[in-house]
Coordinates of C-alpha atoms and ligand atoms in Angstrom, one line a residue:
M1 CA 155.2 59.6 117.9
R2 CA 151.8 59.1 115.9
N3 CA 148.4 60.2 117.1
R4 CA 148.3 59.1 121.1
T5 CA 144.8 56.7 120.1
S6 CA 143.8 54.1 122.2
R7 CA 141.6 52.8 118.5
L8 CA 144.2 50.2 117.3
S9 CA 141.7 48.3 114.9
G10 CA 142.7 45.1 114.4
F11 CA 145.7 44.1 116.3
Y12 CA 145.0 41.2 117.5
K13 CA 145.5 40.4 113.5
L14 CA 148.5 41.6 113.8
D15 CA 152.2 39.2 113.9
H16 CA 154.9 40.4 117.4
D17 CA 157.0 43.0 114.7
E18 CA 153.5 44.6 113.4
R19 CA 152.2 45.0 117.4
L20 CA 155.8 46.5 118.9
A21 CA 156.0 49.4 115.9
E22 CA 152.8 50.1 116.4
V23 CA 152.8 50.3 120.5
Q24 CA 156.2 52.2 119.4
A25 CA 154.2 54.5 117.3
V26 CA 151.9 55.3 119.3
A27 CA 153.4 55.3 122.7
G28 CA 156.7 57.2 121.4
L29 CA 158.7 54.6 123.0
D30 CA 162.8 54.1 122.1
D31 CA 164.3 51.8 120.1
A32 CA 165.9 49.9 123.4
T33 CA 162.4 49.1 125.2
V34 CA 161.0 48.3 122.4
E35 CA 163.7 45.9 121.7
A36 CA 163.5 45.0 125.6
L37 CA 159.7 44.4 125.1
R38 CA 161.0 41.9 122.5
N39 CA 163.4 40.1 124.4
S40 CA 160.9 40.7 127.6
S41 CA 160.0 36.5 128.0
A42 CA 162.4 33.4 127.0
L43 CA 158.4 32.3 126.2
P44 CA 158.3 31.3 122.6
F45 CA 155.7 33.9 121.7
E46 CA 153.4 31.8 120.0
L47 CA 153.0 30.5 123.6
L48 CA 152.3 34.0 124.7
D49 CA 149.8 35.2 121.7
R50 CA 147.5 31.9 122.9
L51 CA 148.1 32.6 126.7
V52 CA 146.1 35.9 126.0
E53 CA 145.1 38.5 124.2
N54 CA 147.0 41.3 122.3
A55 CA 150.4 39.7 123.5
I56 CA 153.8 41.9 123.1
G57 CA 156.3 40.4 125.1
G58 CA 156.5 38.3 128.5
F59 CA 156.6 39.4 132.6
T60 CA 159.0 37.8 133.9
V61 CA 159.0 37.1 138.2
P62 CA 161.2 34.9 140.3
V63 CA 160.8 31.6 141.3
G64 CA 162.5 31.1 144.1
I65 CA 162.8 27.2 146.7
A66 CA 161.1 28.0 149.9
T67 CA 163.4 25.2 151.6
N68 CA 162.3 24.0 154.9
M69 CA 158.8 22.2 154.7
I70 CA 157.2 19.1 156.3
V71 CA 154.0 18.7 154.8
D72 CA 152.5 15.9 156.4
G73 CA 155.7 13.8 157.0
R74 CA 157.1 15.1 153.9
D75 CA 160.2 16.6 152.4
V76 CA 158.8 19.4 150.0
L77 CA 160.2 22.4 148.4
I78 CA 158.4 25.1 147.8
P79 CA 158.7 27.2 144.4
M80 CA 157.3 30.1 144.3
A81 CA 156.8 33.7 142.0
T82 CA 157.2 36.6 144.0
E83 CA 157.9 40.1 142.6
E84 CA 158.6 40.7 146.7
S85 CA 161.1 41.0 148.6
S86 CA 161.8 38.4 151.6
V87 CA 158.7 36.9 151.7
I88 CA 160.8 33.2 150.6
A89 CA 163.5 33.4 152.5
A90 CA 160.2 33.9 155.3
V91 CA 158.6 30.8 154.5
G92 CA 162.4 28.9 154.6
N93 CA 162.4 30.3 158.5
T94 CA 159.8 29.3 159.7
A95 CA 159.7 26.0 158.2
R96 CA 162.8 25.6 159.6
Q97 CA 162.0 26.9 163.6
C98 CA 159.2 24.1 163.4
R99 CA 161.1 20.5 161.8
D100 CA 161.5 19.8 165.3
T101 CA 157.5 19.2 165.6
G102 CA 156.8 17.3 162.4
G103 CA 156.1 21.1 160.8
F104 CA 152.8 20.9 158.9
T105 CA 150.0 19.1 159.2
T106 CA 146.9 19.2 157.4
S107 CA 143.8 18.6 155.6
I108 CA 140.7 19.3 153.5
S109 CA 137.6 19.2 152.9
G110 CA 136.7 18.5 149.7
T111 CA 137.3 20.0 145.7
E112 CA 133.3 20.6 145.2
M113 CA 133.1 24.5 143.6
I114 CA 130.0 26.3 143.7
A115 CA 128.0 27.5 140.5
Q116 CA 125.8 29.9 140.8
I117 CA 122.4 30.6 138.6
Q118 CA 120.5 33.7 140.1
M119 CA 116.0 33.3 138.3
V120 CA 114.4 36.5 138.4
K121 CA 111.3 37.6 138.4
L122 CA 108.7 35.2 139.5
T123 CA 105.8 35.9 141.6
D124 CA 106.1 33.0 143.7
P125 CA 109.9 32.2 144.3
W126 CA 109.5 29.5 147.1
A127 CA 106.9 26.9 145.1
A128 CA 109.4 28.1 142.0
R129 CA 112.5 26.7 145.0
A130 CA 110.0 23.4 145.4
K131 CA 109.7 22.3 141.9
I132 CA 113.8 23.5 141.4
L133 CA 114.8 21.0 144.1
E134 CA 112.0 18.3 143.2
K135 CA 114.6 17.7 139.5
K136 CA 117.5 16.9 141.7
A137 CA 117.8 13.9 139.7
E138 CA 117.1 15.5 136.1
I139 CA 119.8 18.5 137.0
A140 CA 122.6 16.0 138.1
E141 CA 122.4 14.3 134.8
I142 CA 122.1 18.0 132.7
C143 CA 125.1 18.7 134.6
D144 CA 126.5 15.8 134.5
G145 CA 125.6 15.4 130.3
C146 CA 128.6 19.0 130.5
D147 CA 131.7 17.4 131.3
P148 CA 132.6 12.7 130.6
I149 CA 135.4 13.3 131.1
L150 CA 135.2 14.7 134.4
V151 CA 132.8 11.6 135.4
K152 CA 134.8 9.3 134.2
L153 CA 137.6 10.6 137.1
G154 CA 135.7 10.5 139.2
G155 CA 133.8 13.9 139.2
G156 CA 130.6 15.5 138.7
F157 CA 127.2 16.8 140.1
R158 CA 127.5 16.1 143.9
D159 CA 124.9 18.7 145.3
L160 CA 122.8 21.6 144.7
E161 CA 121.6 24.7 147.2
V162 CA 118.2 27.2 146.4
R163 CA 118.6 30.3 148.2
I164 CA 115.5 33.2 148.2
I165 CA 117.4 36.3 148.6
D166 CA 115.4 39.3 149.2
G167 CA 117.9 42.3 146.5
Q168 CA 116.7 45.7 146.0
T169 CA 115.2 44.5 142.9
G170 CA 112.9 41.8 144.4
P171 CA 113.6 38.5 145.9
M172 CA 115.5 35.7 143.2
V173 CA 115.6 32.9 143.4
V174 CA 119.2 31.7 143.5
V175 CA 120.9 27.9 142.5
H176 CA 123.9 26.3 143.6
I177 CA 125.0 23.5 141.6
I178 CA 128.2 21.9 144.0
V179 CA 130.6 19.8 140.9
D180 CA 133.3 17.4 142.6
T181 CA 136.0 19.2 139.8
K182 CA 139.2 16.5 141.1
D183 CA 142.0 18.0 140.4
A184 CA 140.9 21.6 138.1
M185 CA 140.2 24.6 139.4
G186 CA 137.0 23.7 137.5
A187 CA 135.8 27.2 136.7
N188 CA 135.4 27.0 133.1
A189 CA 133.1 23.1 133.8
V190 CA 130.5 24.7 136.3
N191 CA 130.1 27.4 133.6
T192 CA 129.8 25.3 131.1
M193 CA 127.1 23.7 133.3
A194 CA 125.5 26.7 135.0
E195 CA 124.8 27.9 131.9
T196 CA 123.8 24.7 130.3
L197 CA 121.0 24.1 132.9
A198 CA 120.0 27.4 133.0
P199 CA 116.7 27.4 130.5
S200 CA 115.7 23.7 132.3
L201 CA 115.3 26.3 135.6
A202 CA 113.7 28.9 133.7
G203 CA 111.1 26.0 132.0
W204 CA 109.9 24.9 135.6
T205 CA 109.6 27.4 137.3
G206 CA 108.9 30.4 134.3
G207 CA 110.5 32.3 135.4
Q208 CA 113.9 34.3 133.4
H209 CA 117.6 33.0 134.2
H210 CA 120.1 35.3 135.2
L211 CA 123.5 36.0 135.7
R212 CA 125.3 32.1 135.4
I213 CA 128.8 31.9 136.8
L214 CA 130.2 29.9 139.1
S215 CA 131.4 31.2 143.4
N216 CA 134.9 32.6 144.0
L217 CA 134.0 31.4 148.0
A218 CA 134.8 28.1 147.6
D219 CA 133.5 27.1 151.1
R220 CA 133.7 23.4 150.0
R221 CA 136.9 23.0 149.1
V222 CA 139.0 24.9 152.3
A223 CA 142.2 24.0 153.0
R224 CA 143.5 23.8 156.7
A225 CA 146.7 24.0 158.4
R226 CA 148.9 23.2 161.3
A227 CA 152.2 23.7 163.3
V228 CA 153.6 24.0 166.0
W229 CA 156.1 26.1 167.3
R230 CA 158.5 25.0 170.6
A231 CA 158.5 28.2 172.9
A232 CA 162.6 28.0 173.8
D233 CA 163.2 27.3 169.4
I234 CA 161.4 30.5 168.9
G235 CA 162.7 32.9 171.7
G236 CA 160.8 32.1 174.9
A237 CA 157.0 32.5 176.7
D238 CA 157.6 36.1 175.7
V239 CA 157.7 35.8 172.0
V240 CA 154.2 33.0 172.2
E241 CA 152.8 35.4 174.0
G242 CA 153.5 38.2 171.6
I243 CA 152.4 35.7 168.9
V244 CA 149.3 35.1 170.8
M245 CA 148.2 39.0 171.4
A246 CA 148.7 39.8 168.1
A247 CA 147.0 37.2 166.4
D248 CA 144.0 38.5 168.0
F249 CA 144.4 41.8 167.5
A250 CA 143.9 40.9 164.1
D251 CA 141.0 38.7 164.5
C252 CA 139.4 41.8 166.4
D253 CA 140.8 44.6 163.8
P254 CA 139.9 44.9 160.0
Y255 CA 142.7 47.8 159.6
R256 CA 145.2 44.4 160.8
A257 CA 143.2 41.7 160.2
A258 CA 143.4 43.7 156.1
T259 CA 147.4 43.2 156.9
H260 CA 147.3 40.3 158.5
N261 CA 146.3 37.8 155.9
K262 CA 147.7 39.8 152.9
G263 CA 150.6 38.1 154.5
I264 CA 149.6 35.1 153.6
M265 CA 148.4 35.7 150.5
N266 CA 152.2 36.8 150.1
G267 CA 153.1 32.8 150.5
V268 CA 149.8 31.5 148.8
S269 CA 149.0 33.8 146.3
A270 CA 153.0 33.2 145.2
L271 CA 152.5 29.5 145.1
T272 CA 149.4 29.9 143.2
L273 CA 151.9 32.2 140.2
A274 CA 153.7 29.3 140.5
T275 CA 151.8 26.8 139.1
G276 CA 149.3 28.5 136.7
N277 CA 146.4 28.9 139.0
D278 CA 144.8 31.4 139.8
T279 CA 145.8 33.7 142.0
R280 CA 142.4 36.4 141.4
A281 CA 140.1 33.3 142.1
I282 CA 142.2 31.8 144.9
E283 CA 142.3 36.1 146.6
A284 CA 139.1 37.0 146.2
G285 CA 137.7 33.0 148.2
A286 CA 140.0 34.3 150.9
H287 CA 139.0 37.3 151.3
A288 CA 134.8 36.0 150.9
F289 CA 135.7 34.1 153.7
A290 CA 138.0 36.1 156.0
A291 CA 134.2 38.2 155.8
R292 CA 132.1 35.0 156.1
T293 CA 130.4 35.3 159.9
G294 CA 129.4 39.3 158.7
R295 CA 133.0 40.9 160.2
Y296 CA 136.2 40.9 158.8
R297 CA 138.7 38.8 160.8
S298 CA 141.6 37.2 160.8
L299 CA 142.5 33.4 158.7
S300 CA 144.6 32.2 161.4
R301 CA 144.9 31.3 165.1
Y302 CA 147.6 31.0 167.5
E303 CA 147.2 29.5 170.8
I304 CA 149.0 28.4 173.6
T305 CA 149.6 25.0 173.7
A306 CA 149.8 23.2 177.5
E307 CA 153.1 22.7 177.6
G308 CA 153.8 26.6 176.8
D309 CA 154.5 26.4 173.0
L310 CA 152.7 28.8 170.3
T311 CA 150.3 26.6 167.6
G312 CA 149.1 28.4 165.0
S313 CA 145.7 26.8 162.8
I314 CA 145.0 28.0 159.2
E315 CA 142.1 27.4 156.9
L316 CA 141.2 28.7 153.6
P317 CA 139.3 28.0 150.6
M318 CA 141.3 26.5 148.0
A319 CA 140.7 26.4 144.5
L320 CA 144.2 25.2 142.8
G321 CA 143.9 22.8 140.3
L322 CA 146.5 20.9 137.7
V323 CA 144.9 20.9 135.9
G324 CA 142.8 23.8 133.1
G325 CA 144.3 27.3 132.7
A326 CA 147.4 27.8 132.2
T327 CA 148.1 24.6 134.8
K328 CA 149.5 22.8 131.5
V329 CA 150.6 25.6 129.1
H330 CA 153.1 27.1 130.7
P331 CA 156.6 24.8 131.0
T332 CA 157.2 26.8 133.8
A333 CA 154.5 25.8 135.8
Q334 CA 154.7 22.5 134.7
A335 CA 158.0 22.2 135.8
C336 CA 157.3 23.8 139.6
L337 CA 154.1 21.2 140.3
K338 CA 156.6 18.1 139.4
I339 CA 159.4 20.5 141.9
L340 CA 156.0 19.8 144.4
G341 CA 156.2 16.6 143.3
V342 CA 151.7 16.1 144.2
K343 CA 149.5 13.6 142.6
S344 CA 146.2 16.2 143.1
A345 CA 144.7 19.8 143.6
A346 CA 143.7 18.7 146.9
E347 CA 147.1 18.3 147.7
L348 CA 148.6 20.9 146.2
S349 CA 145.9 22.8 148.1
R350 CA 146.9 21.3 151.3
I351 CA 150.5 22.4 150.9
A352 CA 149.7 26.1 149.7
A353 CA 148.0 25.9 152.7
A354 CA 151.0 25.4 155.1
V355 CA 152.5 27.7 152.9
G356 CA 150.0 30.6 154.3
L357 CA 150.8 28.9 157.8
A358 CA 154.4 29.4 157.6
Q359 CA 154.0 33.2 155.8
N360 CA 152.0 34.6 158.2
F361 CA 154.2 33.1 161.9
G362 CA 156.9 34.5 159.8
A363 CA 155.6 37.8 160.0
L364 CA 153.7 38.6 163.1
K365 CA 157.1 37.1 165.2
A366 CA 159.0 39.7 163.4
L367 CA 156.4 41.7 164.1
A368 CA 155.6 40.8 167.6
T369 CA 159.2 40.9 167.9
V370 CA 162.7 43.6 166.1
G371 CA 159.5 44.7 164.2
I372 CA 159.0 43.8 160.2
Q373 CA 161.7 46.8 158.5
Q374 CA 164.7 44.6 159.8
G375 CA 164.2 41.5 157.9
H376 CA 163.2 43.5 154.8
M377 CA 165.6 46.1 155.2
T378 CA 168.7 44.0 153.2
L379 CA 166.3 43.2 150.2
H380 CA 164.6 46.2 149.9
A381 CA 167.7 47.9 150.0
Q382 CA 168.7 46.3 147.2
N383 CA 166.0 47.2 144.9
V384 CA 166.3 50.4 146.4
A385 CA 170.3 50.7 144.6
I386 CA 169.5 49.2 141.4
A387 CA 166.1 51.9 141.6
V388 CA 169.1 54.4 141.0
G389 CA 171.4 53.0 138.2
A390 CA 174.2 51.2 141.0
A391 CA 175.1 48.0 138.8
G392 CA 177.7 45.0 139.5
D393 CA 179.4 45.6 143.0
E394 CA 177.9 48.8 143.4
I395 CA 174.8 47.4 144.8
A396 CA 175.8 45.3 147.7
E397 CA 178.3 48.7 148.4
V398 CA 175.1 50.9 148.8
A399 CA 172.7 48.0 150.1
R400 CA 175.2 47.4 152.3
R401 CA 175.8 51.6 153.3
L402 CA 171.8 51.9 153.2
A403 CA 170.7 49.1 156.0
E404 CA 173.0 50.6 158.0
T405 CA 172.4 53.4 158.1
H406 CA 168.1 52.4 158.3
T407 CA 167.8 55.4 156.5
V408 CA 167.2 52.8 153.1
R409 CA 165.5 56.4 151.1
Q410 CA 166.5 57.0 147.0
D411 CA 167.9 60.5 147.9
V412 CA 170.3 58.9 150.3
A413 CA 170.7 55.6 147.7
E414 CA 171.3 58.2 145.2
Q415 CA 174.7 60.4 147.4
I416 CA 176.1 56.6 148.6
L417 CA 176.2 55.7 144.9
A418 CA 177.8 58.8 143.5
E419 CA 180.5 59.3 146.5
I420 CA 181.1 55.4 145.6
R421 CA 181.6 56.8 141.2
A422 CA 183.0 59.9 142.3
R423 CA 186.2 57.0 144.9
K424 CA 186.3 55.4 141.3
Ligands
NAD501 P1 139.6 23.5 132.4 O1 137.9 23.7 131.6 O2 140.9 24.6 130.7 O3 140.0 21.9 132.4 C1 138.7 21.7 133.3 C2 138.5 20.0 132.1 O4 139.7 19.4 131.9 C3 137.7 19.5 133.1 O5 136.9 20.0 132.8 C4 137.5 17.9 132.4 O6 136.6 17.6 131.3 C5 139.2 17.8 132.3 N1 139.9 17.3 133.1 C6 141.0 16.3 132.6 N2 141.9 15.7 133.4 C7 141.2 16.2 134.7 C8 141.2 15.4 136.3 N3 142.3 15.1 136.9 N4 140.4 16.2 136.6 C9 139.3 17.3 136.6 N5 139.3 17.5 135.1 C10 140.2 17.4 134.5 O7 139.6 24.3 133.3 P2 138.6 24.6 134.3 O8 139.9 24.4 135.7 O9 137.3 24.8 134.4 O10 139.0 26.2 134.0 C11 140.2 27.4 135.1 C12 139.8 28.4 134.2 O11 139.5 28.8 134.4 C13 141.6 28.9 134.7 O12 142.0 29.9 134.0 C14 140.6 30.6 135.6 O13 141.4 31.9 135.3 C15 139.2 30.6 134.8 N6 138.2 31.5 135.4 C16 137.9 31.4 136.2 C17 136.9 32.5 136.5 C18 136.5 32.5 138.5 O14 137.5 32.5 139.0 N7 135.9 34.1 138.7 C19 135.9 32.5 135.7 C20 136.2 32.0 135.0 C21 137.2 31.7 133.6

């Protein structure tokens, strides 16, 4: 093992073998670990190295299909990339329980992104605001000039907002440019526009431009979904009432809302990742939207219909793209988009909202009835079995016995595995 330093000058210039050798020397890895890293991705190393800097391998997350989903009258197979057990099965189960009522109905507010330009050191922010609003036509021209492809596709600059925010460092003028980015998530597109426009804003107002970056609170790109679950299909009126009470808890209490919304994002992020989109952008947008009233709240609502059935609805920002980022470059993302059969980013976003609602219903129903652990137990038990070294047939046996004892713990798994091996 070489001196443990993280100062690896020129690491980015090395080829795959050289980078692995360097990491092996510094981290003191054995040869088997290095081989595992070398063969960790089915993707060509050239592609991995193009996607990120200093690549040394890949990290395979399983992709599975959630079945039974009907979205806006169309049967859709949902590819989901996730490492968490039970997520994919839960969506399929939930979707089955609302097939008879037509599945999920969705809509979206638009495909517009917001880029922010922060203007500082202005003595007259209100006058600056007025001057900027007067220049709307010129601003449109500057922004559209940055992306002729987007404009040709029907996208481009749409609107302008100018806000004045009193910060601790003084008043700042915050300019929002609103851009229809069509089938792109749009971060690069709007960031380029913001950077290009900023010097003109400074020239018109006499202030200084500072930050120029999109907002992940994509509240002009809000996807919605709703569904009805018949009381008779989900265990009766008590279950309906139980889910409504559970949802009320989430809306009232941020401690509960965080977990409630995390459950929604189990589905949304898995679809986001499967399609090569930016999971962090989607997560940030969702949580900021959940807090938009000044209190962190639930992203979904549950009510009892006039017929006594359960209706659920969800609304959250969904800045997903079919082009840009890794969507076009990653072969698995391309395959997943083909499986979905979507023709626009708006359609993908609407499906994602439906998946979020499906995931949420699954978790709420479990929580409001048998508890979450029963469903998780078997798959979780398998992971614990693998973690203690079970292989082949041993995995199923250890998992089954762990689930039976209702103590899915590593020490218990080790004991069961030892018993199985002693028997052989
Ligand atoms: P991009 O710039 O790679 O692609 C978008 C461009 O593709 C458009 O500007 C347009 O010129 C062209 N295009 C071709 N066909 C199109 C179509 N049908 N609809 C729309 N545009 C079309 O990607 P992007 O979407 O601008 O940016 C996404 C990437 O930016 C992601 O990888 C994301 O991770 C990254 N990013 C995110 C943040 C953030 O979320 N805060 C910040 C910076 C970068």
